[in-house]
Coordinates of C-alpha atoms in Angstrom, one line a residue:
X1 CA 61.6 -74.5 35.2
X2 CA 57.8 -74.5 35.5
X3 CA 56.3 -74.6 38.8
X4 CA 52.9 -76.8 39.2
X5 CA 51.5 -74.0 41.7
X6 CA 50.4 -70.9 41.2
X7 CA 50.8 -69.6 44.7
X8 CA 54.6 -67.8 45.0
X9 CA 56.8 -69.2 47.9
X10 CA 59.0 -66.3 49.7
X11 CA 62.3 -68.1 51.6
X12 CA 64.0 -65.8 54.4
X13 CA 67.6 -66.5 54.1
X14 CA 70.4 -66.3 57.0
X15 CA 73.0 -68.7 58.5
X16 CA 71.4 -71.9 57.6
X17 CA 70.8 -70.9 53.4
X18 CA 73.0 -67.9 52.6
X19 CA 75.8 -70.2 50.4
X20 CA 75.3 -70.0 46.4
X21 CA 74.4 -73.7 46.7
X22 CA 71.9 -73.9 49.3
X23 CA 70.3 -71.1 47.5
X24 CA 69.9 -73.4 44.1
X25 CA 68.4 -75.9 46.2
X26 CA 66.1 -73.6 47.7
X27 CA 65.3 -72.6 44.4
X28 CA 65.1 -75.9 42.8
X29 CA 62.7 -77.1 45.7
X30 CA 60.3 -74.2 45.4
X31 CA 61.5 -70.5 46.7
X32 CA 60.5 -67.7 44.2
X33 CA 61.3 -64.7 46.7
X34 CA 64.3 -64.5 48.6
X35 CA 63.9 -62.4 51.5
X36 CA 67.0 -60.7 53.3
X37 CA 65.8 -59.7 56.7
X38 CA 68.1 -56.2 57.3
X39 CA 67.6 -56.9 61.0
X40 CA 70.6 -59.3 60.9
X41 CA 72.1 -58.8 57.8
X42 CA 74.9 -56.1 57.4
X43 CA 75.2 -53.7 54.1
X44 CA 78.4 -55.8 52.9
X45 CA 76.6 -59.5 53.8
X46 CA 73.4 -57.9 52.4
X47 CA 75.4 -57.1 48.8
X48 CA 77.1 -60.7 49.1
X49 CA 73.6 -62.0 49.0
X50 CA 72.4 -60.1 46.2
X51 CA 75.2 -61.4 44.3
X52 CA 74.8 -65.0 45.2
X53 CA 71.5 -64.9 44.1
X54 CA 72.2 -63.3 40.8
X55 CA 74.4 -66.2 40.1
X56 CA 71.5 -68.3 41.1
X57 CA 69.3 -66.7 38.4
X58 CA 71.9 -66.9 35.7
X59 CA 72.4 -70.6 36.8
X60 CA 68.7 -71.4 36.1
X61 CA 67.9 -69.4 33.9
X62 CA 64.7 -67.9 35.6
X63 CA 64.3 -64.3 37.3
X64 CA 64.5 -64.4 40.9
X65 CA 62.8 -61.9 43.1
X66 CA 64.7 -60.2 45.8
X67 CA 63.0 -58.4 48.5
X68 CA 64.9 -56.8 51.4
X69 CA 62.6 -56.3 54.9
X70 CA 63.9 -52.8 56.7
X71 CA 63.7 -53.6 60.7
X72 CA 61.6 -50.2 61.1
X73 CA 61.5 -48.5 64.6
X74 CA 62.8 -51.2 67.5
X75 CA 61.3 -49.4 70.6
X76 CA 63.1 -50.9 73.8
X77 CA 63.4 -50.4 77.5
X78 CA 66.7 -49.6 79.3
X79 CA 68.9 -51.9 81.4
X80 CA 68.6 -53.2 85.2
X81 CA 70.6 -53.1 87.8
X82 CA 70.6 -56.7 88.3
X83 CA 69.7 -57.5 84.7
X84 CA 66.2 -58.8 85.5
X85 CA 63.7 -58.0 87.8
X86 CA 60.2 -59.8 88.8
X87 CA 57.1 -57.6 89.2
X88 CA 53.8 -58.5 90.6
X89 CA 50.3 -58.2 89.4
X90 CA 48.6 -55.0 90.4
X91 CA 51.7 -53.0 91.6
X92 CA 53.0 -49.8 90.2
X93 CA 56.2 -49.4 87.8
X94 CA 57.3 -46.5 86.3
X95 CA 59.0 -45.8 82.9
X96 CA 60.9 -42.5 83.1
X97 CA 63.6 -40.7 80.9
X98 CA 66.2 -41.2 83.6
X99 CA 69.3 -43.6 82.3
X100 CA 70.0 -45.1 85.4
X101 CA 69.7 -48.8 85.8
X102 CA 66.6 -50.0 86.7
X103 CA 65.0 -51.4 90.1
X104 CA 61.6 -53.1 91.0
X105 CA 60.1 -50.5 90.5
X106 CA 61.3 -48.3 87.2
X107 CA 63.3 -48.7 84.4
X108 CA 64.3 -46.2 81.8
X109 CA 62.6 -46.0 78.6
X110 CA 64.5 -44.1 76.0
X111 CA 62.1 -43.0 73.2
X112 CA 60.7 -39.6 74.4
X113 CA 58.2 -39.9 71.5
X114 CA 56.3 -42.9 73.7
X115 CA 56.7 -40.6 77.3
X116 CA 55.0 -38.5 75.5
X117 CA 52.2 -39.7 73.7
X118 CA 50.8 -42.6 75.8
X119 CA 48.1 -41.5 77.6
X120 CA 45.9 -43.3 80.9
X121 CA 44.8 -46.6 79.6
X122 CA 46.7 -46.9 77.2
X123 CA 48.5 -50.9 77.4
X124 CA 52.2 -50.7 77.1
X125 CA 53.4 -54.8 76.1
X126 CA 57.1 -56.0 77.2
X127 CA 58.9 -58.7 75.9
X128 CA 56.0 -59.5 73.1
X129 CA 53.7 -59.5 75.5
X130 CA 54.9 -61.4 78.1
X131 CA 54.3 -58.6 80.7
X132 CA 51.5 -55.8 80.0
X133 CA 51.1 -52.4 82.2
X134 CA 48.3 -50.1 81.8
X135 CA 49.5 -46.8 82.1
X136 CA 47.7 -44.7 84.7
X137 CA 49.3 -41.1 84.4
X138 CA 52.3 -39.3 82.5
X139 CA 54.0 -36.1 82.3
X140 CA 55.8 -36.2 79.1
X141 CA 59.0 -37.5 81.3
X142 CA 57.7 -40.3 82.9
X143 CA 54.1 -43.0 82.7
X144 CA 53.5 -44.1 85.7
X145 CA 51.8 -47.7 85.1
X146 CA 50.6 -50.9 86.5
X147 CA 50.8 -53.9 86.4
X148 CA 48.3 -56.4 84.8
X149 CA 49.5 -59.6 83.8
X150 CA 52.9 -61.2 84.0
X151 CA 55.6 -60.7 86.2
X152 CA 59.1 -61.1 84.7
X153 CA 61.1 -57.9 82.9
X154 CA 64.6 -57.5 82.0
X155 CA 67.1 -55.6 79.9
X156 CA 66.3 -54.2 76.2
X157 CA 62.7 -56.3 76.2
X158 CA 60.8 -54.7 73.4
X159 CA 57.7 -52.4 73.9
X160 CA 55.1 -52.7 72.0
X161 CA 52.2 -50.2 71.9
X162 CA 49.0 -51.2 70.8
X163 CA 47.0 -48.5 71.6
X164 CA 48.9 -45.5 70.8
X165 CA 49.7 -43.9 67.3
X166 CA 53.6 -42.6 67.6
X167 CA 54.2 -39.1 65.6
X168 CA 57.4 -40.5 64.1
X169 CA 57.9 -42.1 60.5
X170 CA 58.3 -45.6 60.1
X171 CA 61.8 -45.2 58.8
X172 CA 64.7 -45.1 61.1
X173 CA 68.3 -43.6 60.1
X174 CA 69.4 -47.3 60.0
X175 CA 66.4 -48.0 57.8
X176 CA 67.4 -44.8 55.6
X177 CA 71.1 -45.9 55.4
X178 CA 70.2 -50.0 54.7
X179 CA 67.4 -48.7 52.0
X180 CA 70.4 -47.0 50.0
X181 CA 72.2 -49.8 50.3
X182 CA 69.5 -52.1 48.7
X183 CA 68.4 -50.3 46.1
X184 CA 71.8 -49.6 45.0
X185 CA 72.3 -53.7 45.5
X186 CA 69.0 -54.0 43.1
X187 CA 66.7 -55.3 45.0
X188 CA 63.5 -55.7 43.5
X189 CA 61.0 -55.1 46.5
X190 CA 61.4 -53.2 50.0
X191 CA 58.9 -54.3 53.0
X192 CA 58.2 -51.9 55.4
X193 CA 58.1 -52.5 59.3
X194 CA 55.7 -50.7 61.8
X195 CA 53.8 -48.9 59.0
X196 CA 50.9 -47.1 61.0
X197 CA 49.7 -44.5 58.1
X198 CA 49.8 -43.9 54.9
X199 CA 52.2 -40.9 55.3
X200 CA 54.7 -43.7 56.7
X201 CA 55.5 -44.3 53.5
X202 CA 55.8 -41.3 51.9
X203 CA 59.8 -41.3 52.3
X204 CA 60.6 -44.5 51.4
X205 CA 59.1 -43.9 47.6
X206 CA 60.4 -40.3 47.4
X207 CA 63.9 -42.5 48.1
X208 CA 63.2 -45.4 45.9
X209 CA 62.0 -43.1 43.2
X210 CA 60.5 -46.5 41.3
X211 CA 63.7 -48.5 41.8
X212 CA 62.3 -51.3 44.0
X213 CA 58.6 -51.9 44.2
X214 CA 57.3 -50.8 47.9
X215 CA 55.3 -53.5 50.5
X216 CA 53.7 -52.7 53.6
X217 CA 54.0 -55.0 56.7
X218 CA 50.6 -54.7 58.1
X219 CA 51.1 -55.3 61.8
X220 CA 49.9 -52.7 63.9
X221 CA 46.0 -52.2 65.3
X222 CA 46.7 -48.4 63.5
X223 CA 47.5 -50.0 60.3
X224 CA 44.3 -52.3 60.2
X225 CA 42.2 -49.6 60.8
X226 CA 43.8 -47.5 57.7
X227 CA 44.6 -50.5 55.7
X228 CA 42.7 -48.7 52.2
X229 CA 44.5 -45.8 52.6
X230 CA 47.7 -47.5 53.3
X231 CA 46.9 -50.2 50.5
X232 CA 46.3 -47.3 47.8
X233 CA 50.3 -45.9 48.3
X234 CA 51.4 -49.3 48.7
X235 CA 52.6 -52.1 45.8
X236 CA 52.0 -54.9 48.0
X237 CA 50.7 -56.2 51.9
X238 CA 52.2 -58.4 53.9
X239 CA 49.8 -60.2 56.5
X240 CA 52.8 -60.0 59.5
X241 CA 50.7 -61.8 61.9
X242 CA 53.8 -62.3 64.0
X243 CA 53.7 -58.4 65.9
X244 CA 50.1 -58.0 64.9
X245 CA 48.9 -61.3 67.2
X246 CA 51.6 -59.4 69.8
X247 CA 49.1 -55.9 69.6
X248 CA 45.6 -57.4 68.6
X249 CA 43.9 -60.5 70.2
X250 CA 45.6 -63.6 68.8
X251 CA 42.0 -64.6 67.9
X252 CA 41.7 -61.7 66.1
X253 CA 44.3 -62.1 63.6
X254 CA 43.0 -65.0 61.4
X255 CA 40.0 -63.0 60.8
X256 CA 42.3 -59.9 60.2
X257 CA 44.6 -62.1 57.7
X258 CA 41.1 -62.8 55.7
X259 CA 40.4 -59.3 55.8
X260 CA 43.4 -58.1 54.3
X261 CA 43.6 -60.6 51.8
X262 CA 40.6 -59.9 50.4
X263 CA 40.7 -56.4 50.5
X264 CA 44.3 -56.8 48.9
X265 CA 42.9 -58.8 45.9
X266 CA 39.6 -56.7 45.5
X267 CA 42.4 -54.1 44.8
X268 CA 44.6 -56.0 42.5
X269 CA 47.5 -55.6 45.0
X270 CA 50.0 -58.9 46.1
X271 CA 49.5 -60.0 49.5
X272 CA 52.0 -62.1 51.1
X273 CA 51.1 -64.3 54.4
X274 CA 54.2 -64.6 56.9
X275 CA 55.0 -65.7 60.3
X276 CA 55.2 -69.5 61.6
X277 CA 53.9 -70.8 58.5
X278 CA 55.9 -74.4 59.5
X279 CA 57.6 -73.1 62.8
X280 CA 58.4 -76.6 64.1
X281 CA 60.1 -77.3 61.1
X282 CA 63.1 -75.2 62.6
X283 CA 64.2 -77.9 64.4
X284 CA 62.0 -80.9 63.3
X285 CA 61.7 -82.6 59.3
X286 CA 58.0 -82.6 59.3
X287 CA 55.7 -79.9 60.3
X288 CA 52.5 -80.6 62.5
X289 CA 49.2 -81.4 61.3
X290 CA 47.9 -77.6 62.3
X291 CA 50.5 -75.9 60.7
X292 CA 49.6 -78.1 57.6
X293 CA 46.2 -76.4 57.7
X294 CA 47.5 -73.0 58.3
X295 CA 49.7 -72.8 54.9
X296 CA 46.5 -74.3 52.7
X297 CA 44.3 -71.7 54.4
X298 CA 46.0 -68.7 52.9
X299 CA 46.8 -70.7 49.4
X300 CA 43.0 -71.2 49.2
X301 CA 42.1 -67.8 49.9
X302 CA 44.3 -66.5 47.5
X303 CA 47.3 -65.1 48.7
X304 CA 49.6 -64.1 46.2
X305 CA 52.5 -65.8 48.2
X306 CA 53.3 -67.5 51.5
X307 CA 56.7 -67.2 53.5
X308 CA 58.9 -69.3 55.9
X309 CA 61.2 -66.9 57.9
X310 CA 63.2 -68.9 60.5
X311 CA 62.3 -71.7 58.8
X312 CA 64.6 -71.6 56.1
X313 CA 67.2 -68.6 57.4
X314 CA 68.6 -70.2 60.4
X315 CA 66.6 -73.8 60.9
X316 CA 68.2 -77.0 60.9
X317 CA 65.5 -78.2 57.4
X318 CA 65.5 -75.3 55.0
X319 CA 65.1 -76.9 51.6
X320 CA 62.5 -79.5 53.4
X321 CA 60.8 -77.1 54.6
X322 CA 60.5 -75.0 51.4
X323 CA 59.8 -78.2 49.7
X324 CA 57.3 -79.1 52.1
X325 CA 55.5 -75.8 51.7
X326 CA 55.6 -76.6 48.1
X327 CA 53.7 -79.5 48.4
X328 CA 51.4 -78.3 50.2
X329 CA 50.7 -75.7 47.6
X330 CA 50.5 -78.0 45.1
X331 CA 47.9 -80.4 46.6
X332 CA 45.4 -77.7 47.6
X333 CA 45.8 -75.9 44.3
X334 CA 44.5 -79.4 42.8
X335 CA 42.1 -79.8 45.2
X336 CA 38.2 -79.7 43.4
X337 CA 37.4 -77.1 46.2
X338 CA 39.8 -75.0 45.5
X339 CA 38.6 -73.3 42.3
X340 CA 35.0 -72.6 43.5
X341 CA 36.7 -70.9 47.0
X342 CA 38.7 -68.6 44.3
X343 CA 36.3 -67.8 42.0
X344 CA 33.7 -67.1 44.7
X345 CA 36.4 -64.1 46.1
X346 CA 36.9 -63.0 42.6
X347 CA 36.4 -58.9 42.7
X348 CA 34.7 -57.3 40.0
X349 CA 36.7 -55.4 37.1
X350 CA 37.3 -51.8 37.3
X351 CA 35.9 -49.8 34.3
X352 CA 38.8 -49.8 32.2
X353 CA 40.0 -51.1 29.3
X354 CA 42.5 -53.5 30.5
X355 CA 40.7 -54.8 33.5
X356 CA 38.1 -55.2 30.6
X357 CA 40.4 -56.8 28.5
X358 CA 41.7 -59.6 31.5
X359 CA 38.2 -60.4 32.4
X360 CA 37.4 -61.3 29.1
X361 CA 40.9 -63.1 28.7
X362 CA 40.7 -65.4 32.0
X363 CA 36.2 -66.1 30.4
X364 CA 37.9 -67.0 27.1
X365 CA 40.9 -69.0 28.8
X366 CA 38.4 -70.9 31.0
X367 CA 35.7 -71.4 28.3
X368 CA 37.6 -72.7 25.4
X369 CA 40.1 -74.7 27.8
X370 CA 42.9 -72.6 26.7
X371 CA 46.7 -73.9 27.6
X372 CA 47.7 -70.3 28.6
X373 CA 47.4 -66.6 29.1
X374 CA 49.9 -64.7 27.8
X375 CA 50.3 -61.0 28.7
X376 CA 52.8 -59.0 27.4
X377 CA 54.3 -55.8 29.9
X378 CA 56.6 -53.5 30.4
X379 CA 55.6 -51.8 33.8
X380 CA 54.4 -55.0 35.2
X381 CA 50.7 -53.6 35.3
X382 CA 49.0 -56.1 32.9
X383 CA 50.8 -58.6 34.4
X384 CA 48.9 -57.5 38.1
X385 CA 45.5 -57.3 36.2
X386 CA 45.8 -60.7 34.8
X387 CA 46.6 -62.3 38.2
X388 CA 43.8 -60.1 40.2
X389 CA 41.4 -62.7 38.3
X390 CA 43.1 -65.6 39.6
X391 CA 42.1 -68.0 36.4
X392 CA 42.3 -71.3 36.0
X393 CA 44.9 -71.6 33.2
X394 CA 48.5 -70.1 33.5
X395 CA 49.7 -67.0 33.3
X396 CA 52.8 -66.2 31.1
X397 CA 53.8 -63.1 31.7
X398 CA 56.1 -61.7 29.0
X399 CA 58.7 -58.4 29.5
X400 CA 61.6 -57.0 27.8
X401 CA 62.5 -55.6 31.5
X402 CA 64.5 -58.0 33.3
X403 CA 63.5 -56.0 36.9
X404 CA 59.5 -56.2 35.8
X405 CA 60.2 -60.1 35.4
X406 CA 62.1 -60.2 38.7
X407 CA 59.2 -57.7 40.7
X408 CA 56.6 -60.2 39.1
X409 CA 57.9 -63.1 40.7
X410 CA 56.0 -62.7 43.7
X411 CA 52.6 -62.2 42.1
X412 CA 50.2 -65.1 42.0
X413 CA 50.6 -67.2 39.0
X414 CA 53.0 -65.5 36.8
X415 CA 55.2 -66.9 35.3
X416 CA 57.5 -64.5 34.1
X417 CA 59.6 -64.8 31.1
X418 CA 62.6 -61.9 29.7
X419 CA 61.8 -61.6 26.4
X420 CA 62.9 -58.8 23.8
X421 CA 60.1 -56.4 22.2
X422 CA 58.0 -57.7 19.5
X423 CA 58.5 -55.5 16.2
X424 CA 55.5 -56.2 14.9
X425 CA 51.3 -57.9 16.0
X426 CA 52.8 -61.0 13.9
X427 CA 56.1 -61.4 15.7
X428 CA 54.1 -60.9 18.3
X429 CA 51.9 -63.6 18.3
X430 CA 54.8 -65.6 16.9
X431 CA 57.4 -64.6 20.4
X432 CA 54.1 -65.6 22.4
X433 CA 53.3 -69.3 20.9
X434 CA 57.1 -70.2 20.5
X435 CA 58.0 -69.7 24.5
X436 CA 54.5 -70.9 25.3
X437 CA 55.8 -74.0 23.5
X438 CA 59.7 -73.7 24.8
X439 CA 58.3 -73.3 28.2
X440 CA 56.0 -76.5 27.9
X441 CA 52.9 -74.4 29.0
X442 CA 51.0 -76.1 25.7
X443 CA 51.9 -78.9 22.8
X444 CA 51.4 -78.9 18.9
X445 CA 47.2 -77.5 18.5
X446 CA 46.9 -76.3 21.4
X447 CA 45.6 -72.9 21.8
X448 CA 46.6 -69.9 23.8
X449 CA 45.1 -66.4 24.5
X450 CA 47.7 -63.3 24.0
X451 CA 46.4 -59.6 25.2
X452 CA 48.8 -56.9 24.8
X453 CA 49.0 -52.8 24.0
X454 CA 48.7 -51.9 20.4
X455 CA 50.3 -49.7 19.1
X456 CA 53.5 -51.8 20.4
X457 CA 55.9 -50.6 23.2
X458 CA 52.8 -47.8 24.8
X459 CA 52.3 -48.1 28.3
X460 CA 49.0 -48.4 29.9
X461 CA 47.4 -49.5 27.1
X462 CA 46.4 -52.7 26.7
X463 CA 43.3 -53.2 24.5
X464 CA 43.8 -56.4 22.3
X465 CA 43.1 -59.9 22.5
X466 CA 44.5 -62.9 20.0
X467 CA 43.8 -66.2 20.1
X468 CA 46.9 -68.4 18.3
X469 CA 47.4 -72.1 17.8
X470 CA 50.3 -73.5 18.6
X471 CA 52.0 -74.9 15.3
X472 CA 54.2 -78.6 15.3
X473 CA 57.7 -76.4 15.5
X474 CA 56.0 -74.2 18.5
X475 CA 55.1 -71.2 15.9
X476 CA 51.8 -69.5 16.2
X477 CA 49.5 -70.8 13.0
X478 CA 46.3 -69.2 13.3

């Protein structure tokens, strides 16, 4: 199956898509990525998942991304005495390390590591927001705050902390315990909650040890501000505008999703754009007019892929709603603005050979009206280098390595085929034209472009370029 975007679509799955057969229609209406969210899934409905959509990929015969999203640190106040309570504007509340049931005016707050870091001034947001202190003093037991907009708290509302960087690692033992789990399931990517530095996620790939591909969830202020360094130990971004528009200005986080997606594909890294893509299609069959708009924004920047979370795990429209995002896709991709907003991002090659090699690939492509790119890998890397110049032709991304195919298909127009090794530059050529052909990516003269590592089967090196005609039986002529 051959999708008519280049754009990837990432589906959240839960209560409303988590049967094999909902799964196939997700997949048959657009979803490239499914996304378990480990917030809600268990380690035994996480593996019955994994399996599901195995059976999905052997169903359709195309390598199916699975990316599993760690919750990360969930920082909470305690409980109230009478469940809720309703503050006022300008008064005092404290948040102490004492467990008893909260009043008016306290509650406890049981993270030591936030008693004692925040310092005066620093904003402390409950409830995403909903109510925001200021605190005004602390003692490493207690901060001592007040109150500056909202009114209304009650039991385990979430704290977020916009201006203070934590001194703990974004993995919690849950985290530790549910990443075993899924990379002994076989996912294919982990996402990373609440990253702050790039130290955060120095565990997390001393765990994976390269078995699942590692993306950070940019959604703290701390994060932004580190985003190269974080972006150099990461494999992918993830624009999570939901938290981030929680801690930064909500008119501060289109300009932040811009930032990062351009930085991310100045660097040749997948960024993925999440959060209320088509929120009111959780309980309504078409999406608004704005939220329209808000999908073909990040399709036209470039983002490597686009997700629905609620949308598709637990609304009441999840294939519509991936198909609808599909469409979407689809009509801004053949829009005759499109290309020039693309090319007019488009980052410079690095000075090596293969970046080398891709730029001149995607200029012949382009040039000569080529049907396709093919790129043949192993690692996945020359894959990644061909989609960081965003041509205009397709990408066929060729790999012996089922889990490089799988990894790949979140990146921006790959599609990804499981092929065995060539033996030789002839069968090479020869593999290249024939599923070219199979995968009706070009008919009988048509040309494509191959680039590849010679000698065969050495990573990292991919110096060659080989134009090839597609023959009447699909062979490569000349």
């Amino acid at each position: 199956m051959r999708r008519s975007r280049k754009v990837k679509i990432l589906a959240t799955i839960g209560p409303a898509s988590s049967d094999e057969a909902m799964l196939k229609r997700l997949f048959e209406a657009g979803a490239d990525v499914f996304r378990i969210n480990m917030s809600h899934a268990d380690h035994d409905l996480m593996r019955t998942l994994v399996g599901r959509i195995r059976d999905v990929e052997k169903a359709v015969g195309r390598p199916i991304g699975i990316l599993a999203d760690l919750q990360g640190p969930k920082l909470r106040v305690g409980k109230f005495a009478r469940g809720k309570e309703t503050l006022a504007v300008g008064q005092t509340f404290t948040l102490d390390d004492d467990p008893t049931p909260g009043d008016a005016t306290r509650v406890h707050l049981p993270h030591p590591e936030i008693l004692r870091s925040v310092e005066p001034g620093h904003r402390l947001l409950i409830d995403d927001g909903k109510l925001e202190l200021k605190a005004l003093s602390g003692d490493g037991r207690s901060i001592v705050c007040t109150v500056v907009a909202g009114t209304g708290i009650s039991d385990r509302k979430g704290v977020s902390l916009p201006d203070t960087d934590l001194p703990v690692g974004a993995l919690t033992e849950k985290d530790r315990k549910d990443l075993d789990a899924a990379l002994a399931a076989g996912v294919d990517w982990i996402a990373l909650s609440f990253i702050q530095r790039p130290e955060d996620l120095a565990e997390a790939r001393k765990i994976a040890r390269g078995r699942a591909l590692l993306l950070s969830k940019i959604e703290k202020p701390q994060a932004v501000k580190r985003l190269d360094e974080i972006m150099e130990l990461s494999d992918a971004l993830m624009v999570a505008r939901g938290d981030l528009g929680v801690e930064m200005p909500l008119e501060a986080v289109p300009g932040i999703q811009k930032q990062i997606t351009r930085a991310a594909r100045r660097a040749g890294k997948p960024v993925v754009v999440a959060t209320q893509m088509l929120e009111s299609m959780i309980s309504a069959p078409v999406p608004t007019r704005a939220e329209v708009s808000d999908v073909a924004t990040a399709v036209f920047e470039g983002a490597d892929a686009i997700m629905l979370s609620a949308e598709s795990a637990a609304g009441a429209y999840p294939v519509e709603a991936v198909a609808t995002m599909n469409r979407i896709a689809e009509q801004v991709e053949r829009d005759p603005t499109y290309a020039s907003v693309i090319n007019g991002q488009r980052a410079a090659p690095e000075a090596t050979g293969a970046d080398a090699i891709s730029l001149a690939a995607r200029e012949i492509a382009e040039t000569l009206k080529l049907s396709a790119i093919v790129t043949y890998t192993a690692s996945g890397n020359t894959g990644l280098r061909a989609a960081r110049e965003r041509p205009q032709v397709p990408i066929i991304a060729l790999s012996p390595i089922l889990e490089t195919a799988r990894r790949l298909s979140l990146v921006w127009g790959t599609h990804c085929v499981v092929s065995e090794d060539a033996t030789d530059l002839d069968d090479m050529v020869s593999r290249a034209c024939r599923i070219a052909f199979e995968e009706d990516f070009g008919e009988p003269g048509d040309r494509i472009i191959i680039t590849a590592g010679v000698p065969l089967r050495t990573p990292g090196s991919t110096n060659m370029l080989r134009i090839a005609y597609l023959e009447p039986d699909g062979q490569s002529g000349h």
